[in-house]
């Protein structure tokens, strides 16, 4: 099955700990994205990558970090510097740049207490 | 960043009725996309309309685009319970990507 996967579905962490969210795609897409969604809100862009070994900050990059060492993988680390990390995190990919339709993973719900 | 604003924020209709939701945006676009999100799930791409198109159909979906008014509408005909979801528009131009807060559609059986 082609698609985009995120793991785990639910993640619980104590405040002050870094946590890494996984995102993998087998669609052979060049571009990948991370979004954050808070209850009743839209999606806000955290980071995006249009090609391996390159990524750009989105609107709310502070307290987050990413890497893009392989085309199929775009992990997101939520650091202890992120003041309010509890949210629903969505990863997406697209065949090309920002004009193309995006394919989304099922999301990871992170709870930090 | 380019953000679409959907209207209304929430819409409840009887099954079988048509649902219309609107999107407004601020700057020039290359295309505009509509997505659906079921509760607690990822978004699913529904339809893309290019800036030089005025109307597009896909099954029970009809999308219109008026670039002079910087607005788009999504019509879902003959609604079904399974259409209950949030719908987001995504105007795509030269600015950073983002999505609006969406229209929450509830289909009443």
PDB file of C-alpha atoms in Angstrom:
ATOM      1  CA  UNK A   1       0.000   0.000   0.000  1.00  0.00           C
ATOM      2  CA  UNK A   2       1.330   3.423  -0.925  1.00  0.00           C
ATOM      3  CA  UNK A   3       0.871   6.093   1.638  1.00  0.00           C
ATOM      4  CA  UNK A   4       2.176   8.159   4.474  1.00  0.00           C
ATOM      5  CA  UNK A   5       2.477   6.796   7.989  1.00  0.00           C
ATOM      6  CA  UNK A   6       2.916   8.427  11.332  1.00  0.00           C
ATOM      7  CA  UNK A   7       3.778   6.733  14.564  1.00  0.00           C
ATOM      8  CA  UNK A   8       2.745   6.439  17.219  1.00  0.00           C
ATOM      9  CA  UNK A   9      -0.906   7.455  17.097  1.00  0.00           C
ATOM     10  CA  UNK A  10      -0.851   8.625  20.730  1.00  0.00           C
ATOM     11  CA  UNK A  11       2.212   9.826  22.617  1.00  0.00           C
ATOM     12  CA  UNK A  12       2.528  10.896  26.234  1.00  0.00           C
ATOM     13  CA  UNK A  13       5.524  12.717  27.660  1.00  0.00           C
ATOM     14  CA  UNK A  14       6.534  14.562  30.770  1.00  0.00           C
ATOM     15  CA  UNK A  15       7.276  18.240  30.548  1.00  0.00           C
ATOM     16  CA  UNK A  16      10.941  18.958  29.880  1.00  0.00           C
ATOM     17  CA  UNK A  17      11.517  15.902  27.698  1.00  0.00           C
ATOM     18  CA  UNK A  18      12.252  16.020  23.999  1.00  0.00           C
ATOM     19  CA  UNK A  19      10.139  13.751  21.851  1.00  0.00           C
ATOM     20  CA  UNK A  20      10.455  12.694  18.209  1.00  0.00           C
ATOM     21  CA  UNK A  21       7.475  12.036  15.972  1.00  0.00           C
ATOM     22  CA  UNK A  22       7.955   9.740  13.037  1.00  0.00           C
ATOM     23  CA  UNK A  23       6.740  10.371   9.479  1.00  0.00           C
ATOM     24  CA  UNK A  24       7.431   8.005   6.591  1.00  0.00           C
ATOM     25  CA  UNK A  25       6.145   8.016   3.016  1.00  0.00           C
ATOM     26  CA  UNK A  26       6.519   5.533   0.178  1.00  0.00           C
ATOM     27  CA  UNK A  27       4.926   7.745  -2.461  1.00  0.00           C
ATOM     28  CA  UNK A  28       8.307   8.895  -3.822  1.00  0.00           C
ATOM     29  CA  UNK A  29       7.302  12.475  -3.050  1.00  0.00           C
ATOM     30  CA  UNK A  30       9.958  15.151  -2.925  1.00  0.00           C
ATOM     31  CA  UNK A  31       8.210  17.518  -0.511  1.00  0.00           C
ATOM     32  CA  UNK A  32       7.175  16.830   3.077  1.00  0.00           C
ATOM     33  CA  UNK A  33       5.472  18.981   5.689  1.00  0.00           C
ATOM     34  CA  UNK A  34       4.677  19.120   9.392  1.00  0.00           C
ATOM     35  CA  UNK A  35       1.567  20.827  10.725  1.00  0.00           C
ATOM     36  CA  UNK A  36       0.176  21.384  14.174  1.00  0.00           C
ATOM     37  CA  UNK A  37      -3.563  21.429  14.871  1.00  0.00           C
ATOM     38  CA  UNK A  38      -5.117  22.581  18.130  1.00  0.00           C
ATOM     39  CA  UNK A  39      -8.727  21.770  19.070  1.00  0.00           C
ATOM     40  CA  UNK A  40     -11.211  23.543  16.806  1.00  0.00           C
ATOM     41  CA  UNK A  41      -8.395  25.222  14.941  1.00  0.00           C
ATOM     42  CA  UNK A  42      -6.919  25.090  11.495  1.00  0.00           C
ATOM     43  CA  UNK A  43      -3.519  23.708  10.628  1.00  0.00           C
ATOM     44  CA  UNK A  44      -0.387  25.712  11.221  1.00  0.00           C
ATOM     45  CA  UNK A  45       2.807  24.945   9.336  1.00  0.00           C
ATOM     46  CA  UNK A  46       5.799  24.036  11.473  1.00  0.00           C
ATOM     47  CA  UNK A  47       8.452  23.012   8.936  1.00  0.00           C
ATOM     48  CA  UNK A  48       8.584  21.876   5.343  1.00  0.00           C
ATOM     49  CA  UNK A  49      11.163  20.260   3.113  1.00  0.00           C
ATOM     50  CA  UNK A  50      11.157  20.363  -0.664  1.00  0.00           C
ATOM     51  CA  UNK A  51      14.170  18.123  -1.124  1.00  0.00           C
ATOM     52  CA  UNK A  52      16.464  15.852   0.845  1.00  0.00           C
ATOM     53  CA  UNK A  53      18.888  17.664   3.177  1.00  0.00           C
ATOM     54  CA  UNK A  54      16.964  20.926   2.914  1.00  0.00           C
ATOM     55  CA  UNK A  55      14.103  22.313   4.983  1.00  0.00           C
ATOM     56  CA  UNK A  56      12.507  25.663   5.799  1.00  0.00           C
ATOM     57  CA  UNK A  57      10.733  27.062   8.831  1.00  0.00           C
ATOM     58  CA  UNK A  58       7.016  27.524   8.709  1.00  0.00           C
ATOM     59  CA  UNK A  59       4.930  29.903  10.772  1.00  0.00           C
ATOM     60  CA  UNK A  60       5.516  28.272  14.163  1.00  0.00           C
ATOM     61  CA  UNK A  61       8.975  26.633  14.061  1.00  0.00           C
ATOM     62  CA  UNK A  62      10.134  27.777  17.502  1.00  0.00           C
ATOM     63  CA  UNK A  63      10.671  24.838  19.821  1.00  0.00           C
ATOM     64  CA  UNK A  64      10.702  22.297  17.002  1.00  0.00           C
ATOM     65  CA  UNK A  65      13.442  20.733  14.889  1.00  0.00           C
ATOM     66  CA  UNK A  66      13.454  18.450  11.846  1.00  0.00           C
ATOM     67  CA  UNK A  67      15.824  16.500   9.655  1.00  0.00           C
ATOM     68  CA  UNK A  68      15.521  15.198   6.102  1.00  0.00           C
ATOM     69  CA  UNK A  69      18.314  12.704   5.573  1.00  0.00           C
ATOM     70  CA  UNK A  70      16.232  10.374   3.422  1.00  0.00           C
ATOM     71  CA  UNK A  71      13.574  11.143   0.855  1.00  0.00           C
ATOM     72  CA  UNK A  72      10.998   8.960   2.585  1.00  0.00           C
ATOM     73  CA  UNK A  73      11.492  10.192   6.136  1.00  0.00           C
ATOM     74  CA  UNK A  74      10.886  13.543   7.854  1.00  0.00           C
ATOM     75  CA  UNK A  75      10.974  13.196  11.661  1.00  0.00           C
ATOM     76  CA  UNK A  76       9.885  16.055  13.895  1.00  0.00           C
ATOM     77  CA  UNK A  77      11.423  16.651  17.319  1.00  0.00           C
ATOM     78  CA  UNK A  78       9.378  18.581  19.829  1.00  0.00           C
ATOM     79  CA  UNK A  79      11.920  20.070  22.208  1.00  0.00           C
ATOM     80  CA  UNK A  80      11.515  21.193  25.793  1.00  0.00           C
ATOM     81  CA  UNK A  81      11.688  24.765  24.460  1.00  0.00           C
ATOM     82  CA  UNK A  82       8.218  24.408  22.940  1.00  0.00           C
ATOM     83  CA  UNK A  83       6.008  26.124  25.498  1.00  0.00           C
ATOM     84  CA  UNK A  84       2.719  24.411  24.682  1.00  0.00           C
ATOM     85  CA  UNK A  85       3.474  21.124  22.901  1.00  0.00           C
ATOM     86  CA  UNK A  86       0.198  19.299  23.539  1.00  0.00           C
ATOM     87  CA  UNK A  87      -1.501  19.130  20.128  1.00  0.00           C
ATOM     88  CA  UNK A  88      -2.382  16.962  17.148  1.00  0.00           C
ATOM     89  CA  UNK A  89       0.534  16.732  14.711  1.00  0.00           C
ATOM     90  CA  UNK A  90       0.021  16.015  11.041  1.00  0.00           C
ATOM     91  CA  UNK A  91       2.626  15.099   8.474  1.00  0.00           C
ATOM     92  CA  UNK A  92       2.005  15.482   4.748  1.00  0.00           C
ATOM     93  CA  UNK A  93       3.820  14.998   1.485  1.00  0.00           C
ATOM     94  CA  UNK A  94       3.422  16.210  -2.076  1.00  0.00           C
ATOM     95  CA  UNK A  95       4.994  15.213  -5.361  1.00  0.00           C
ATOM     96  CA  UNK A  96       6.438  18.648  -5.884  1.00  0.00           C
ATOM     97  CA  UNK A  97       6.318  22.060  -4.323  1.00  0.00           C
ATOM     98  CA  UNK A  98       3.589  24.020  -2.660  1.00  0.00           C
ATOM     99  CA  UNK A  99       1.215  24.087  -5.646  1.00  0.00           C
ATOM    100  CA  UNK A 100       0.610  20.359  -5.530  1.00  0.00           C
ATOM    101  CA  UNK A 101      -2.020  18.458  -3.592  1.00  0.00           C
ATOM    102  CA  UNK A 102      -0.858  17.127  -0.266  1.00  0.00           C
ATOM    103  CA  UNK A 103      -1.295  13.632   1.112  1.00  0.00           C
ATOM    104  CA  UNK A 104      -1.673  13.468   4.861  1.00  0.00           C
ATOM    105  CA  UNK A 105      -0.791  10.860   7.436  1.00  0.00           C
ATOM    106  CA  UNK A 106      -3.229   9.827  10.181  1.00  0.00           C
ATOM    107  CA  UNK A 107      -1.645  12.135  12.754  1.00  0.00           C
ATOM    108  CA  UNK A 108      -0.010  11.798  16.168  1.00  0.00           C
ATOM    109  CA  UNK A 109      -1.738  13.159  19.237  1.00  0.00           C
ATOM    110  CA  UNK A 110       0.926  14.348  21.677  1.00  0.00           C
ATOM    111  CA  UNK A 111       0.075  15.018  25.295  1.00  0.00           C
ATOM    112  CA  UNK A 112       2.663  16.596  27.558  1.00  0.00           C
ATOM    113  CA  UNK A 113       1.979  16.793  31.282  1.00  0.00           C
TER     114      UNK A 113
ATOM    115  CA  UNK B   1       1.256  33.452   4.780  1.00  0.00           C
ATOM    116  CA  UNK B   2      -1.743  32.835   2.554  1.00  0.00           C
ATOM    117  CA  UNK B   3      -4.678  31.632   4.602  1.00  0.00           C
ATOM    118  CA  UNK B   4      -8.119  30.790   3.373  1.00  0.00           C
ATOM    119  CA  UNK B   5     -11.044  31.754   5.539  1.00  0.00           C
ATOM    120  CA  UNK B   6     -13.986  29.401   5.401  1.00  0.00           C
ATOM    121  CA  UNK B   7     -17.567  30.437   5.986  1.00  0.00           C
ATOM    122  CA  UNK B   8     -19.733  29.420   7.754  1.00  0.00           C
ATOM    123  CA  UNK B   9     -17.754  28.022  10.680  1.00  0.00           C
ATOM    124  CA  UNK B  10     -20.409  25.370  11.218  1.00  0.00           C
ATOM    125  CA  UNK B  11     -23.273  24.029   9.136  1.00  0.00           C
ATOM    126  CA  UNK B  12     -25.936  21.435   9.955  1.00  0.00           C
ATOM    127  CA  UNK B  13     -28.261  20.077   7.284  1.00  0.00           C
ATOM    128  CA  UNK B  14     -30.601  17.151   6.763  1.00  0.00           C
ATOM    129  CA  UNK B  15     -29.341  14.137   4.867  1.00  0.00           C
ATOM    130  CA  UNK B  16     -30.128  14.508   1.196  1.00  0.00           C
ATOM    131  CA  UNK B  17     -29.880  18.300   1.192  1.00  0.00           C
ATOM    132  CA  UNK B  18     -27.106  20.242  -0.492  1.00  0.00           C
ATOM    133  CA  UNK B  19     -24.311  21.878   1.507  1.00  0.00           C
ATOM    134  CA  UNK B  20     -22.472  24.989   0.415  1.00  0.00           C
ATOM    135  CA  UNK B  21     -19.397  26.413   2.063  1.00  0.00           C
ATOM    136  CA  UNK B  22     -17.315  29.371   1.044  1.00  0.00           C
ATOM    137  CA  UNK B  23     -13.682  30.380   1.120  1.00  0.00           C
ATOM    138  CA  UNK B  24     -12.086  33.799   0.813  1.00  0.00           C
ATOM    139  CA  UNK B  25      -8.406  34.598   0.432  1.00  0.00           C
ATOM    140  CA  UNK B  26      -6.262  37.687   0.092  1.00  0.00           C
ATOM    141  CA  UNK B  27      -3.545  37.436  -2.555  1.00  0.00           C
ATOM    142  CA  UNK B  28      -3.116  36.000  -6.022  1.00  0.00           C
ATOM    143  CA  UNK B  29      -3.115  32.238  -6.373  1.00  0.00           C
ATOM    144  CA  UNK B  30      -1.943  29.498  -8.704  1.00  0.00           C
ATOM    145  CA  UNK B  31      -4.704  27.162  -7.565  1.00  0.00           C
ATOM    146  CA  UNK B  32      -7.080  26.519  -4.709  1.00  0.00           C
ATOM    147  CA  UNK B  33      -7.593  23.156  -3.071  1.00  0.00           C
ATOM    148  CA  UNK B  34     -10.306  21.745  -0.850  1.00  0.00           C
ATOM    149  CA  UNK B  35      -9.693  19.113   1.811  1.00  0.00           C
ATOM    150  CA  UNK B  36     -11.876  17.096   4.177  1.00  0.00           C
ATOM    151  CA  UNK B  37     -10.974  16.018   7.688  1.00  0.00           C
ATOM    152  CA  UNK B  38     -12.912  13.450   9.648  1.00  0.00           C
ATOM    153  CA  UNK B  39     -12.666  13.827  13.405  1.00  0.00           C
ATOM    154  CA  UNK B  40      -9.235  12.856  14.710  1.00  0.00           C
ATOM    155  CA  UNK B  41      -7.892  11.915  11.292  1.00  0.00           C
ATOM    156  CA  UNK B  42      -5.621  13.379   8.650  1.00  0.00           C
ATOM    157  CA  UNK B  43      -6.861  15.578   5.836  1.00  0.00           C
ATOM    158  CA  UNK B  44      -7.950  14.116   2.527  1.00  0.00           C
ATOM    159  CA  UNK B  45      -7.575  16.065  -0.692  1.00  0.00           C
ATOM    160  CA  UNK B  46     -10.913  16.506  -2.484  1.00  0.00           C
ATOM    161  CA  UNK B  47     -10.406  18.741  -5.482  1.00  0.00           C
ATOM    162  CA  UNK B  48      -8.020  21.288  -6.998  1.00  0.00           C
ATOM    163  CA  UNK B  49      -9.154  24.185  -9.163  1.00  0.00           C
ATOM    164  CA  UNK B  50      -6.614  26.230 -11.101  1.00  0.00           C
ATOM    165  CA  UNK B  51      -6.687  30.007 -11.244  1.00  0.00           C
ATOM    166  CA  UNK B  52      -7.777  29.965 -14.908  1.00  0.00           C
ATOM    167  CA  UNK B  53     -10.738  27.663 -14.178  1.00  0.00           C
ATOM    168  CA  UNK B  54     -14.117  28.876 -13.005  1.00  0.00           C
ATOM    169  CA  UNK B  55     -15.851  25.635 -12.121  1.00  0.00           C
ATOM    170  CA  UNK B  56     -14.903  22.032 -11.533  1.00  0.00           C
ATOM    171  CA  UNK B  57     -16.866  18.896 -10.711  1.00  0.00           C
ATOM    172  CA  UNK B  58     -15.938  15.641  -9.036  1.00  0.00           C
ATOM    173  CA  UNK B  59     -18.752  13.249  -8.266  1.00  0.00           C
ATOM    174  CA  UNK B  60     -21.120  15.050  -5.882  1.00  0.00           C
ATOM    175  CA  UNK B  61     -18.694  17.932  -5.442  1.00  0.00           C
ATOM    176  CA  UNK B  62     -18.842  21.187  -7.353  1.00  0.00           C
ATOM    177  CA  UNK B  63     -16.232  23.882  -6.825  1.00  0.00           C
ATOM    178  CA  UNK B  64     -16.337  27.397  -8.198  1.00  0.00           C
ATOM    179  CA  UNK B  65     -13.601  29.995  -8.215  1.00  0.00           C
ATOM    180  CA  UNK B  66     -13.926  33.745  -8.683  1.00  0.00           C
ATOM    181  CA  UNK B  67     -10.440  35.239  -8.756  1.00  0.00           C
ATOM    182  CA  UNK B  68     -11.799  38.782  -9.105  1.00  0.00           C
ATOM    183  CA  UNK B  69     -13.543  38.382  -5.750  1.00  0.00           C
ATOM    184  CA  UNK B  70     -10.822  36.133  -4.337  1.00  0.00           C
ATOM    185  CA  UNK B  71     -13.382  33.572  -3.330  1.00  0.00           C
ATOM    186  CA  UNK B  72     -14.330  29.956  -3.886  1.00  0.00           C
ATOM    187  CA  UNK B  73     -17.274  27.797  -2.961  1.00  0.00           C
ATOM    188  CA  UNK B  74     -17.667  24.066  -2.410  1.00  0.00           C
ATOM    189  CA  UNK B  75     -21.070  22.504  -3.027  1.00  0.00           C
ATOM    190  CA  UNK B  76     -21.812  18.978  -1.868  1.00  0.00           C
ATOM    191  CA  UNK B  77     -25.002  17.683  -3.430  1.00  0.00           C
ATOM    192  CA  UNK B  78     -27.325  15.030  -2.009  1.00  0.00           C
ATOM    193  CA  UNK B  79     -25.461  14.931   1.300  1.00  0.00           C
ATOM    194  CA  UNK B  80     -24.884  11.687   3.197  1.00  0.00           C
ATOM    195  CA  UNK B  81     -24.093  10.968   6.829  1.00  0.00           C
ATOM    196  CA  UNK B  82     -20.552  10.094   5.767  1.00  0.00           C
ATOM    197  CA  UNK B  83     -20.046  13.691   4.599  1.00  0.00           C
ATOM    198  CA  UNK B  84     -19.979  14.791   8.246  1.00  0.00           C
ATOM    199  CA  UNK B  85     -16.503  16.287   8.602  1.00  0.00           C
ATOM    200  CA  UNK B  86     -14.565  19.536   8.607  1.00  0.00           C
ATOM    201  CA  UNK B  87     -13.772  21.080   5.233  1.00  0.00           C
ATOM    202  CA  UNK B  88     -10.760  23.269   4.592  1.00  0.00           C
ATOM    203  CA  UNK B  89      -9.802  25.406   1.651  1.00  0.00           C
ATOM    204  CA  UNK B  90      -6.152  25.899   0.777  1.00  0.00           C
ATOM    205  CA  UNK B  91      -5.303  28.760  -1.585  1.00  0.00           C
ATOM    206  CA  UNK B  92      -1.921  28.099  -3.148  1.00  0.00           C
ATOM    207  CA  UNK B  93       0.263  30.905  -4.454  1.00  0.00           C
ATOM    208  CA  UNK B  94       3.748  32.122  -3.721  1.00  0.00           C
ATOM    209  CA  UNK B  95       3.312  32.426   0.020  1.00  0.00           C
ATOM    210  CA  UNK B  96       3.822  29.931   2.771  1.00  0.00           C
ATOM    211  CA  UNK B  97       1.315  27.155   3.161  1.00  0.00           C
ATOM    212  CA  UNK B  98      -1.414  27.226   5.681  1.00  0.00           C
ATOM    213  CA  UNK B  99      -5.008  26.185   6.181  1.00  0.00           C
ATOM    214  CA  UNK B 100      -7.939  28.047   7.675  1.00  0.00           C
ATOM    215  CA  UNK B 101     -10.077  26.940  10.595  1.00  0.00           C
ATOM    216  CA  UNK B 102     -12.500  25.120   8.319  1.00  0.00           C
ATOM    217  CA  UNK B 103     -16.239  24.615   8.073  1.00  0.00           C
ATOM    218  CA  UNK B 104     -17.604  21.922  10.346  1.00  0.00           C
ATOM    219  CA  UNK B 105     -20.385  20.140   8.449  1.00  0.00           C
ATOM    220  CA  UNK B 106     -22.874  17.930  10.267  1.00  0.00           C
ATOM    221  CA  UNK B 107     -25.324  15.814   8.293  1.00  0.00           C
ATOM    222  CA  UNK B 108     -28.423  14.941  10.296  1.00  0.00           C
ATOM    223  CA  UNK B 109     -29.837  11.499   9.372  1.00  0.00           C
TER     224      UNK B 109
END
